[in-house]
C-alpha positions as a Markdown table, in Angstrom:
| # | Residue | x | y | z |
|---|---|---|---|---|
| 1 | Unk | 129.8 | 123.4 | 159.0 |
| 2 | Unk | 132.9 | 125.5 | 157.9 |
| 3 | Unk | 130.9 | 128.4 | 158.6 |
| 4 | Unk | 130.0 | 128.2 | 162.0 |
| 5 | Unk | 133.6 | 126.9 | 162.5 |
| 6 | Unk | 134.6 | 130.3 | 160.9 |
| 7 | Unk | 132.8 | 132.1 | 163.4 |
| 8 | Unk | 132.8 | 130.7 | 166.4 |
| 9 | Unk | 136.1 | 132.4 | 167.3 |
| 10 | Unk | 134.2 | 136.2 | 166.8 |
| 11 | Unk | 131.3 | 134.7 | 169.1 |
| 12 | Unk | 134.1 | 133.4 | 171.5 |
| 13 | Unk | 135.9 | 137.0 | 171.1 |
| 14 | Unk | 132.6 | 139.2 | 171.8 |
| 15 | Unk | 132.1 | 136.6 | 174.7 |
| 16 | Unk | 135.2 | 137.5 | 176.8 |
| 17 | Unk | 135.7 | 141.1 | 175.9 |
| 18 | Unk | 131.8 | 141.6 | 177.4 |
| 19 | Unk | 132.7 | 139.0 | 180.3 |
| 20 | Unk | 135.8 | 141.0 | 181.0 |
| 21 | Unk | 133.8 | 144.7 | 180.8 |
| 22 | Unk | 131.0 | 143.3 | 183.0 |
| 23 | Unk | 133.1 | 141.1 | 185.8 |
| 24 | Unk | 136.4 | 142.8 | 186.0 |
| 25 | Unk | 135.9 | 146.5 | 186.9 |
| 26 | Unk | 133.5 | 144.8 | 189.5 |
| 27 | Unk | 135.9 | 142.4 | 191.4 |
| 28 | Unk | 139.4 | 144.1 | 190.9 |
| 29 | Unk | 140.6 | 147.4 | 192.2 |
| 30 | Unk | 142.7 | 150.1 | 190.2 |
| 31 | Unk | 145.9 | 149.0 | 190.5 |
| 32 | Unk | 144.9 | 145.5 | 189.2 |
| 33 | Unk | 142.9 | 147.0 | 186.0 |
| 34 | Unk | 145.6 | 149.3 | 185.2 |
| 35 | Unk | 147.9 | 145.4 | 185.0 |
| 36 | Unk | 144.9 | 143.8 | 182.9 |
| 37 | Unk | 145.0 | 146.8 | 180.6 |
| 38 | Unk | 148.5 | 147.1 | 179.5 |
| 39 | Unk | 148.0 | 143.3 | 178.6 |
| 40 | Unk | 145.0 | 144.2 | 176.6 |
| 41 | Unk | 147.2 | 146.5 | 174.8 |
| 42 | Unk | 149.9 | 144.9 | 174.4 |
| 43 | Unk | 147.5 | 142.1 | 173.0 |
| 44 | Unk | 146.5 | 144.6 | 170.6 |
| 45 | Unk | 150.1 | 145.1 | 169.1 |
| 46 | Unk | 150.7 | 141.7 | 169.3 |
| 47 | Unk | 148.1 | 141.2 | 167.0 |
| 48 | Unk | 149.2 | 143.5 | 164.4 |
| 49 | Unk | 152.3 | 141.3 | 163.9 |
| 50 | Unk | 150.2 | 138.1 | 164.2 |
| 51 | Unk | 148.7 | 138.8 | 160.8 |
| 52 | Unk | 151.5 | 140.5 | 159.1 |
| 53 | Unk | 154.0 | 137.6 | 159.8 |
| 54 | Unk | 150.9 | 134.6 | 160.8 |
| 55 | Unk | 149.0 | 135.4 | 158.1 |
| 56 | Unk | 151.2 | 137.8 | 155.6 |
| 57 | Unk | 154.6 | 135.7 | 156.0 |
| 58 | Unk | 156.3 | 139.2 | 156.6 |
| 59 | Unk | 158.7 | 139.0 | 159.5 |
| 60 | Unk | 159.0 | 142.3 | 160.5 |
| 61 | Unk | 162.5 | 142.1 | 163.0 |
| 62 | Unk | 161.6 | 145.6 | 164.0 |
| 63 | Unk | 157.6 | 145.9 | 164.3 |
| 64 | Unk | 158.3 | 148.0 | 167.2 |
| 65 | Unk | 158.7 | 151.1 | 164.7 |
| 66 | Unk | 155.4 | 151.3 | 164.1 |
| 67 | Unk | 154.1 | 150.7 | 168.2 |
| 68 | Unk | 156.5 | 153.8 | 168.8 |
| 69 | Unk | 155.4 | 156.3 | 166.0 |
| 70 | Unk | 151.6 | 155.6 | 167.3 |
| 71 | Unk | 153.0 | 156.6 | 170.7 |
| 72 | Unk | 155.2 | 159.9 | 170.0 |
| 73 | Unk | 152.4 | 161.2 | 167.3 |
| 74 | Unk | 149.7 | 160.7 | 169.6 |
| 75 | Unk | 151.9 | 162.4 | 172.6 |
| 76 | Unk | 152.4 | 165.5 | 170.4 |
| 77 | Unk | 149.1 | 165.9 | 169.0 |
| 78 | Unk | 147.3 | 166.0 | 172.3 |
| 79 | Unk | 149.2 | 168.1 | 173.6 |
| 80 | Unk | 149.8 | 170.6 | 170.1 |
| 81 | Unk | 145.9 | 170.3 | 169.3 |
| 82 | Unk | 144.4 | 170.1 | 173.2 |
| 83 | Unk | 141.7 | 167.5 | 171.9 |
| 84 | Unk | 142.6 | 163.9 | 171.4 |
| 85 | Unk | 140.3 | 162.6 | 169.2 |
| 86 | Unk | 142.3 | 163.9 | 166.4 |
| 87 | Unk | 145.7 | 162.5 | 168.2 |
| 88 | Unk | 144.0 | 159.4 | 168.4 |
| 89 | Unk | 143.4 | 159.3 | 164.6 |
| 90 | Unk | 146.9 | 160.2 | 163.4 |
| 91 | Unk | 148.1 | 157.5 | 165.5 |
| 92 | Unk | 146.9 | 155.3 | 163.4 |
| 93 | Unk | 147.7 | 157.3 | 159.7 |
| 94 | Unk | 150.7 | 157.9 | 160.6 |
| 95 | Unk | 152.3 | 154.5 | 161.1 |
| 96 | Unk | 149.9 | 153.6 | 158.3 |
| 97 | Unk | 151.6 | 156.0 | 156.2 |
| 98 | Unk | 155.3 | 155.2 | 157.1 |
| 99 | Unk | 154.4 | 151.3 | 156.7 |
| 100 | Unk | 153.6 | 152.1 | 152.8 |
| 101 | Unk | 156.6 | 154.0 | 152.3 |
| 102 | Unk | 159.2 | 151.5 | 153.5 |
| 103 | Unk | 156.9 | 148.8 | 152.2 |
| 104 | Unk | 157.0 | 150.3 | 149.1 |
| 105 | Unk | 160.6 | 150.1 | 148.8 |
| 106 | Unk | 160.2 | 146.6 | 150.6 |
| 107 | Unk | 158.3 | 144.9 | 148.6 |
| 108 | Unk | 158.1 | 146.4 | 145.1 |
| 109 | Unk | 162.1 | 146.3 | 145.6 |
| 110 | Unk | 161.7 | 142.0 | 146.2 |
| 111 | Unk | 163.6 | 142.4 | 149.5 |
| 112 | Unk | 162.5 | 139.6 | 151.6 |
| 113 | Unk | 162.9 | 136.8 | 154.2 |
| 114 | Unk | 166.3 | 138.0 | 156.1 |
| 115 | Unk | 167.1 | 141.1 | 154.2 |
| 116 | Unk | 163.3 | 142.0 | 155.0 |
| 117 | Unk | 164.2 | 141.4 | 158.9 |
| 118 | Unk | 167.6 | 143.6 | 158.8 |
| 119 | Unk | 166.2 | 146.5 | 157.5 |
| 120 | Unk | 163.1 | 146.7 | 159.3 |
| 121 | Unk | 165.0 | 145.9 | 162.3 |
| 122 | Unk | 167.4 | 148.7 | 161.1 |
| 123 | Unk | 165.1 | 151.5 | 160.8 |
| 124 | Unk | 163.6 | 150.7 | 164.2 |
| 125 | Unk | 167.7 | 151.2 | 165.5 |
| 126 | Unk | 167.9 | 154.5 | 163.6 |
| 127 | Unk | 164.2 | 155.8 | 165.4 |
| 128 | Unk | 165.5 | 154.8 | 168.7 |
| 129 | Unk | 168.9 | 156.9 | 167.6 |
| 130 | Unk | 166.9 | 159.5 | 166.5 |
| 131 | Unk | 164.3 | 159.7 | 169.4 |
| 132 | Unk | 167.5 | 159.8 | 172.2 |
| 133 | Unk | 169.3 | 162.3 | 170.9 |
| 134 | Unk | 166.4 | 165.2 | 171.0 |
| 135 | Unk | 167.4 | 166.2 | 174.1 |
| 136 | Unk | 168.2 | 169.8 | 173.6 |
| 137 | Unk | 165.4 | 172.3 | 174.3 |
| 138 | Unk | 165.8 | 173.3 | 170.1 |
| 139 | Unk | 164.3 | 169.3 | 169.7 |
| 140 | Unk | 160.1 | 170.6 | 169.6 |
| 141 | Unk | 157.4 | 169.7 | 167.8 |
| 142 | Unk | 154.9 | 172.5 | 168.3 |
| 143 | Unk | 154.6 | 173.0 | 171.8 |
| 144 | Unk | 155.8 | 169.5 | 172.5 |
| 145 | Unk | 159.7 | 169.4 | 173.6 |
| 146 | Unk | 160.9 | 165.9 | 172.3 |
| 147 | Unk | 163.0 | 165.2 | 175.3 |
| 148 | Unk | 165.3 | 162.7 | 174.2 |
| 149 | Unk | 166.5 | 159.9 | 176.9 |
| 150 | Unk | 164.2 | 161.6 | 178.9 |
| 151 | Unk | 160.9 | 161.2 | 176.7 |
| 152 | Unk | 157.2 | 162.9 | 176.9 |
| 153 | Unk | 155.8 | 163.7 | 180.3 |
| 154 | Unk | 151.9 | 164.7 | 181.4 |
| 155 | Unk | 150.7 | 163.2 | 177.9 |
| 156 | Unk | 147.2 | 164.3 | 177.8 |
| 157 | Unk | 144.3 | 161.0 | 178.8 |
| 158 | Unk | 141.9 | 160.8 | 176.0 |
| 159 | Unk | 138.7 | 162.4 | 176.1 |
| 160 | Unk | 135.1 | 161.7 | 175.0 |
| 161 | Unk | 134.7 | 163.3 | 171.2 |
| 162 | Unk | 132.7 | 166.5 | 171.6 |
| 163 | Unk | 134.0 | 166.8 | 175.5 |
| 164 | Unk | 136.9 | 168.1 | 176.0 |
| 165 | Unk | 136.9 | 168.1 | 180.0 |
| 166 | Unk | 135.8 | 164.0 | 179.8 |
| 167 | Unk | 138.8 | 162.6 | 180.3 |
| 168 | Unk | 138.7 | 158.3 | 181.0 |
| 169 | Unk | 139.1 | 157.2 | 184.3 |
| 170 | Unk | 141.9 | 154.3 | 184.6 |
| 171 | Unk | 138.8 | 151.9 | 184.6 |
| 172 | Unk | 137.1 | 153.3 | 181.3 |
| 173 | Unk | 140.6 | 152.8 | 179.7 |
| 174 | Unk | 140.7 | 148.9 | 180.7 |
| 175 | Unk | 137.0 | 148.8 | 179.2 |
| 176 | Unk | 138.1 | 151.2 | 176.0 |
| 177 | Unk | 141.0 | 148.7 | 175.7 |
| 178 | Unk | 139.4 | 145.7 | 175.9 |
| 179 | Unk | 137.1 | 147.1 | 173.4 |
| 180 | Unk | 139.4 | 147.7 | 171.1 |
| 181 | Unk | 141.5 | 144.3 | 171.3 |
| 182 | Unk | 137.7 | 142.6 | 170.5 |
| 183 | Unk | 137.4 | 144.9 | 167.7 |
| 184 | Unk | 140.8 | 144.4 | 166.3 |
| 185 | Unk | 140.7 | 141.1 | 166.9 |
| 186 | Unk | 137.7 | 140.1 | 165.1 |
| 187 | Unk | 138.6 | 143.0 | 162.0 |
| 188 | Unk | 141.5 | 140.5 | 161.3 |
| 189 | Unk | 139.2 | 137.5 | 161.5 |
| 190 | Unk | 136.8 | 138.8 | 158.9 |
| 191 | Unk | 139.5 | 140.2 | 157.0 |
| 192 | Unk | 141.9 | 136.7 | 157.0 |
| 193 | Unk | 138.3 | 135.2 | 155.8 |
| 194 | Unk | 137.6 | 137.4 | 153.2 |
| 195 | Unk | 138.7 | 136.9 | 149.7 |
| 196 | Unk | 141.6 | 139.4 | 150.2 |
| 197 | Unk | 142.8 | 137.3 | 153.2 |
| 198 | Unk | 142.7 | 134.2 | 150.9 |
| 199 | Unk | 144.8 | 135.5 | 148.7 |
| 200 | Unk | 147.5 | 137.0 | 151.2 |
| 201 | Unk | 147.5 | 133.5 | 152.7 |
| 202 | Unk | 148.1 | 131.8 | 149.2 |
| 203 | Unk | 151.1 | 134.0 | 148.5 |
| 204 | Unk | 152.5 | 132.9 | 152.1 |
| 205 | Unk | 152.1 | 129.7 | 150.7 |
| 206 | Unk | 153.3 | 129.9 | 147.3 |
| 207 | Unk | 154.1 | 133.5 | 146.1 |
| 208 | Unk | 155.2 | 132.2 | 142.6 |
| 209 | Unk | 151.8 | 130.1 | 141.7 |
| 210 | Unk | 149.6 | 133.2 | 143.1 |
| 211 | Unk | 151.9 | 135.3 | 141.1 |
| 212 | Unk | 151.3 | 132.9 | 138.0 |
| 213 | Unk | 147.5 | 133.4 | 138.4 |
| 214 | Unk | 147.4 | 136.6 | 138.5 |
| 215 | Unk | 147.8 | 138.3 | 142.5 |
| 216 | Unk | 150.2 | 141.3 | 142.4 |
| 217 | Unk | 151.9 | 139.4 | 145.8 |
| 218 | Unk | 153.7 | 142.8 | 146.2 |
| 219 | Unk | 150.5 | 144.5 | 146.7 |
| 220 | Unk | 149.1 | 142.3 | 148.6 |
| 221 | Unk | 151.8 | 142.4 | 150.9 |
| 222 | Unk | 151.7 | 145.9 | 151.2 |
| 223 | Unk | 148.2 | 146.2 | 151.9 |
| 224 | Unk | 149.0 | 143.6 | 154.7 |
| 225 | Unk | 151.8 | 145.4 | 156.0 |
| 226 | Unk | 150.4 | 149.1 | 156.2 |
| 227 | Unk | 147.1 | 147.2 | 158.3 |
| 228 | Unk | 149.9 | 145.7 | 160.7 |
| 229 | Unk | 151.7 | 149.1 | 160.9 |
| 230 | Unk | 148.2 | 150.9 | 161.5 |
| 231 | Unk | 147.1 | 148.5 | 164.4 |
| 232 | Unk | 150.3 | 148.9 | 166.0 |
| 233 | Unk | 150.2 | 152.2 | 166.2 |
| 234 | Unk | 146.6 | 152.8 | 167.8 |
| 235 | Unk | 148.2 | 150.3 | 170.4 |
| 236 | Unk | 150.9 | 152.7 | 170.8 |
| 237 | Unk | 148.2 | 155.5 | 171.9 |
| 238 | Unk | 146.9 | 153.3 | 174.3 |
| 239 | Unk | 150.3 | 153.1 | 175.5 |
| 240 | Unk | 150.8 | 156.7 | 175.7 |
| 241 | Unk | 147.7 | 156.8 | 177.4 |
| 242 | Unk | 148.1 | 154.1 | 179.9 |
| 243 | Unk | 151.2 | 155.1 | 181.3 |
| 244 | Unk | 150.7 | 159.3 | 180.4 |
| 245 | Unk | 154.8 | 159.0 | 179.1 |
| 246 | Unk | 156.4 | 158.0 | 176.7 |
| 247 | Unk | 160.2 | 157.7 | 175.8 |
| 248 | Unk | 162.8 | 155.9 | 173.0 |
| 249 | Unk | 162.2 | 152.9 | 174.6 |
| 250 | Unk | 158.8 | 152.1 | 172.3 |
| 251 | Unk | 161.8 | 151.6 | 169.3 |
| 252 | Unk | 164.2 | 149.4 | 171.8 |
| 253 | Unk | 165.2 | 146.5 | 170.2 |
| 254 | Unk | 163.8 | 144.8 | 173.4 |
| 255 | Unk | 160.6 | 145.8 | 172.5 |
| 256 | Unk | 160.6 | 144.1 | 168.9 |
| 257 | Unk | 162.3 | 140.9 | 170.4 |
| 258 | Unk | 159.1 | 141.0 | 172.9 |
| 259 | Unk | 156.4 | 140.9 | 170.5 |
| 260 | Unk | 158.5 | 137.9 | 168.2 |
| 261 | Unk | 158.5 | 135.8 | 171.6 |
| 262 | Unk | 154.7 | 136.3 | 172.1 |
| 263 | Unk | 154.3 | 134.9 | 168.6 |
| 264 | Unk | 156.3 | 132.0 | 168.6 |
| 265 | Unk | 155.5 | 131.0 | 172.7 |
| 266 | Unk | 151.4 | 131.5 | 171.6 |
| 267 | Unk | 152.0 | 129.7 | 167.9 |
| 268 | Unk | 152.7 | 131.6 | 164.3 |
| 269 | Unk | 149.6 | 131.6 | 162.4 |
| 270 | Unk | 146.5 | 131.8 | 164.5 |
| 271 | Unk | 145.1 | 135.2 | 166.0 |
| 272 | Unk | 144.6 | 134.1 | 169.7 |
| 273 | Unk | 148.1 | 132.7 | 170.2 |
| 274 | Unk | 150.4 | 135.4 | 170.4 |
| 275 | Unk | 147.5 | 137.0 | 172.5 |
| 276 | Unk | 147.7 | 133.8 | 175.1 |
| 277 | Unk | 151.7 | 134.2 | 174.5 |
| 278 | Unk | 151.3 | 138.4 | 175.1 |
| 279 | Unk | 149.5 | 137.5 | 178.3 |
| 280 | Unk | 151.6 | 134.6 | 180.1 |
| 281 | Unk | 154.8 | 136.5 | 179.2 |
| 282 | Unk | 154.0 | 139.7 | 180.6 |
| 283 | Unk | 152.5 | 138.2 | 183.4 |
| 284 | Unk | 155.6 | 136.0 | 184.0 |
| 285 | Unk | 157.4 | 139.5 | 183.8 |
| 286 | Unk | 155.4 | 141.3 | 186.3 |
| 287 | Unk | 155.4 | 138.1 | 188.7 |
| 288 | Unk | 159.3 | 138.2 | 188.4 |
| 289 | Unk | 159.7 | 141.6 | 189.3 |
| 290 | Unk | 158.7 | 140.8 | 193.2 |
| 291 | Unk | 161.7 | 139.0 | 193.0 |
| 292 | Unk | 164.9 | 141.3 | 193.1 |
| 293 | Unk | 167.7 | 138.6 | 192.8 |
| 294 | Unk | 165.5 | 136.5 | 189.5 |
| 295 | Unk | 167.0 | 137.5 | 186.2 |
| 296 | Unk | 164.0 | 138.3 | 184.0 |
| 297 | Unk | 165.4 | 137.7 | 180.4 |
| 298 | Unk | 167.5 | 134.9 | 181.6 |
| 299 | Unk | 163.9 | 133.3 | 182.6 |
| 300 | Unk | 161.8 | 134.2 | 179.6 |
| 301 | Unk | 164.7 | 133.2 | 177.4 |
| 302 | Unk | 164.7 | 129.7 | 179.0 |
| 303 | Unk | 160.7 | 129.3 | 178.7 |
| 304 | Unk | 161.3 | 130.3 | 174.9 |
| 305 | Unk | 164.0 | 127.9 | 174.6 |
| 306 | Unk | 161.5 | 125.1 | 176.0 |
| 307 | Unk | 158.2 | 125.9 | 174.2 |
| 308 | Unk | 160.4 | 125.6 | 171.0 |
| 309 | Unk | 162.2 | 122.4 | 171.5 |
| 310 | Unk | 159.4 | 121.0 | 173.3 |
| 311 | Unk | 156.3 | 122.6 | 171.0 |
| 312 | Unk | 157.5 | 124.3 | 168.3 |
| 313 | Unk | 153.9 | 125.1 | 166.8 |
| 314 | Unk | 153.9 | 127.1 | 169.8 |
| 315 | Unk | 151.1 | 126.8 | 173.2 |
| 316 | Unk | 147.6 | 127.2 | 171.2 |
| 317 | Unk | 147.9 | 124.8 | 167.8 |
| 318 | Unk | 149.8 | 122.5 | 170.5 |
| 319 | Unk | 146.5 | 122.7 | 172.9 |
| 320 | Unk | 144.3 | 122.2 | 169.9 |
| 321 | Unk | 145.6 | 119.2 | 168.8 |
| 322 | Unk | 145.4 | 117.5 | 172.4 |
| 323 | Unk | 141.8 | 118.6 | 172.2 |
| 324 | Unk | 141.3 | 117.1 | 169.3 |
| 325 | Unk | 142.7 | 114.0 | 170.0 |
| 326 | Unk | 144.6 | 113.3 | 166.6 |
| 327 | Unk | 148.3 | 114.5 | 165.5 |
| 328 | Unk | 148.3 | 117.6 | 163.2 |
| 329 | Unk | 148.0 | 116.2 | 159.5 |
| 330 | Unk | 148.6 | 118.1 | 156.0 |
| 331 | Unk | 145.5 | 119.5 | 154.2 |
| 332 | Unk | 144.5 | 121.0 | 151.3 |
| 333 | Unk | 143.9 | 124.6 | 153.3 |
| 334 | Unk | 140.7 | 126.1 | 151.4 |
| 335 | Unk | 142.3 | 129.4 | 150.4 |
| 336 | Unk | 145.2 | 127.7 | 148.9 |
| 337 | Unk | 143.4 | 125.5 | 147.1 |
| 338 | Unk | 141.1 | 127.6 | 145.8 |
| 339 | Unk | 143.8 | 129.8 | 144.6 |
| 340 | Unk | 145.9 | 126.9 | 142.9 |
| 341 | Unk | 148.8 | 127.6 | 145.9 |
| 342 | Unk | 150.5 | 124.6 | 147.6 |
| 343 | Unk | 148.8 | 123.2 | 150.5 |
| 344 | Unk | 149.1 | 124.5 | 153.9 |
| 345 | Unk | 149.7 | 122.8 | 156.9 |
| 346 | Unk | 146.6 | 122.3 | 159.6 |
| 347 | Unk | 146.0 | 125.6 | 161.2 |
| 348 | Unk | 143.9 | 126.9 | 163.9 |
| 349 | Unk | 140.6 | 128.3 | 164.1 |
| 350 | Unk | 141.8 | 131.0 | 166.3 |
């Protein structure tokens, strides 16, 4: 029984993202898939701070750090090496690699809860600094001229491995994207119900008892927090790719303050609701922009003032509880248990 209720989520994942490859490119024109796939990537990214804060307890204020390096490195390596797949791959490491270094110093250093968020949110202020004031034509990386306020222009599309000259058409990015959100999103799944997601959950829980029994929590958290920084930075080459620019704005504080309002609108904790909160948000955003005169942030600030007064679990545990018919109660969450941790509070299988 726990197993099929493990997996049904993956089925439900592989489900959509083939519905959505099949159906979509069929029945919408470009303009339309271009919309559907900047929420697919912004999904992606919303993910990657769904499990280091959901699942991790790591509230990373300035997550947008890592959405912005996968951007900028991808940007200049397509355009310094002419081929992408090798962009494509250090947009990953190298977020990957900046994530252990200031986790390092995180987390082996026992900075956490607010002093965590101020310094991550910090060094996301310092990269948006840095990435504005490279105007000068002396500001290059390579061939790549940084830009400054103005950013990265003609950002190379990626091409098929091996074919230089293949470049994806707008709809083989929606599928590619797609793709990758099922893939990422069902990579976290395993990974959350693994043994090593078990333990990450437990030090959530109760970092002192895991600690007690055994779990170095500040590897653990590490390891959690260089797979967030990695995911967010292949959806930063998507980013790049989608638009073909890119510019200081990836590191806005803005940005970070987005990705925190997915999570808490779609519910802390599960996979699929800051991907339902990614989606309504941004398409809440592009429905308000027909309208000159509404004030954007003054309406998404008001929905996020609602959903947390009103349901402060956030949309999906909320919707699963209705479903189910019975209030949320406290349980003995298997992970914890298992690990001798405190038990969790009801979660959802999403």
């Amino acid at each position: 029984m726990n197993g099929s209720r493990n997996y049904w989520p993956i089925a439900a994942a592989v489900i959509a993202a083939l519905s959505a490859i099949i159906v979509l490119p069929v029945i919408y024109d470009e303009y339309a898939l271009l919309q559907l796939t900047i929420y697919a990537i912004l999904s992606v990214l919303a993910l990657s701070l769904a499990f280091i804060w959901g699942y991790g307890g790591i509230l990373s204020f300035g997550h947008a750090v890592f959405f912005g390096l996968g951007a900028y490195t991808y940007a200049i390596g397509a355009m310094n090496f002419g081929e992408t797949t090798i962009a494509l791959l250090l947009s990953m490491v190298i977020p990957a690699l900046f994530a252990a270094a200031l986790g390092y110093f995180l987390f082996y250093g026992r900075i956490s809860d607010v002093y965590l968020g101020a310094i991550t949110l910090t060094v996301t202020l310092i990269f948006f600094d840095l990435a504005s004031s490279t105007s000068g034509p002396q500001y290059r990386i390579g061939q790549v001229a940084l830009g400054g306020f103005n950013g990265i222009p003609s950002i190379p599309q990626l091409n098929v491995p091996g074919f230089p000259d293949w470049t994806l058409s707008t709809t083989e990015l929606f599928i590619l994207s797609v793709a990758i959100l099922a893939l990422v999103y069902i990579s976290l799944r395993l990974l959350i119900s693994s043994d090593f997601g078990r333990v990450v959950i437990a030090i959530k829980e109760n970092e002192v008892r895991a600690e007690l029994l055994g779990y170095d929590a500040r590897k653990y958290k590490l390891v959690t927090f260089v797979i967030g920084g990695a995911i967010a930075g292949l959806a930063g080459c998507l980013f790049a790719n989608w638009g073909g620019f890119t510019s200081p704005a990836v590191f806005a504080l803005g940005q970070s303050v987005q990705i925190i309002i997915w999570m808490v609108v779609g519910g802390v904790g599960t996979l699929a609701g800051p991907v339902i909160g990614c989606v309504l948000m941004q398409w809440l955003t592009s429905s308000l922009a027909s309208f000159g005169t509404v004030n954007n942030n003054l309406v998404l600030g008001g929905i996020l003032v609602i959903v947390v007064l009103l349901l402060p679990q956030g949309l999906v545990p909320t919707i699963a509880r209705l479903a189910r018919g019975r209030r949320p109660v406290q349980r003995l969450d298997a992970t914890a248990g298992a690990l001798g941790a405190t038990p969790a509070k009801s979660e959802v299988g999403a």
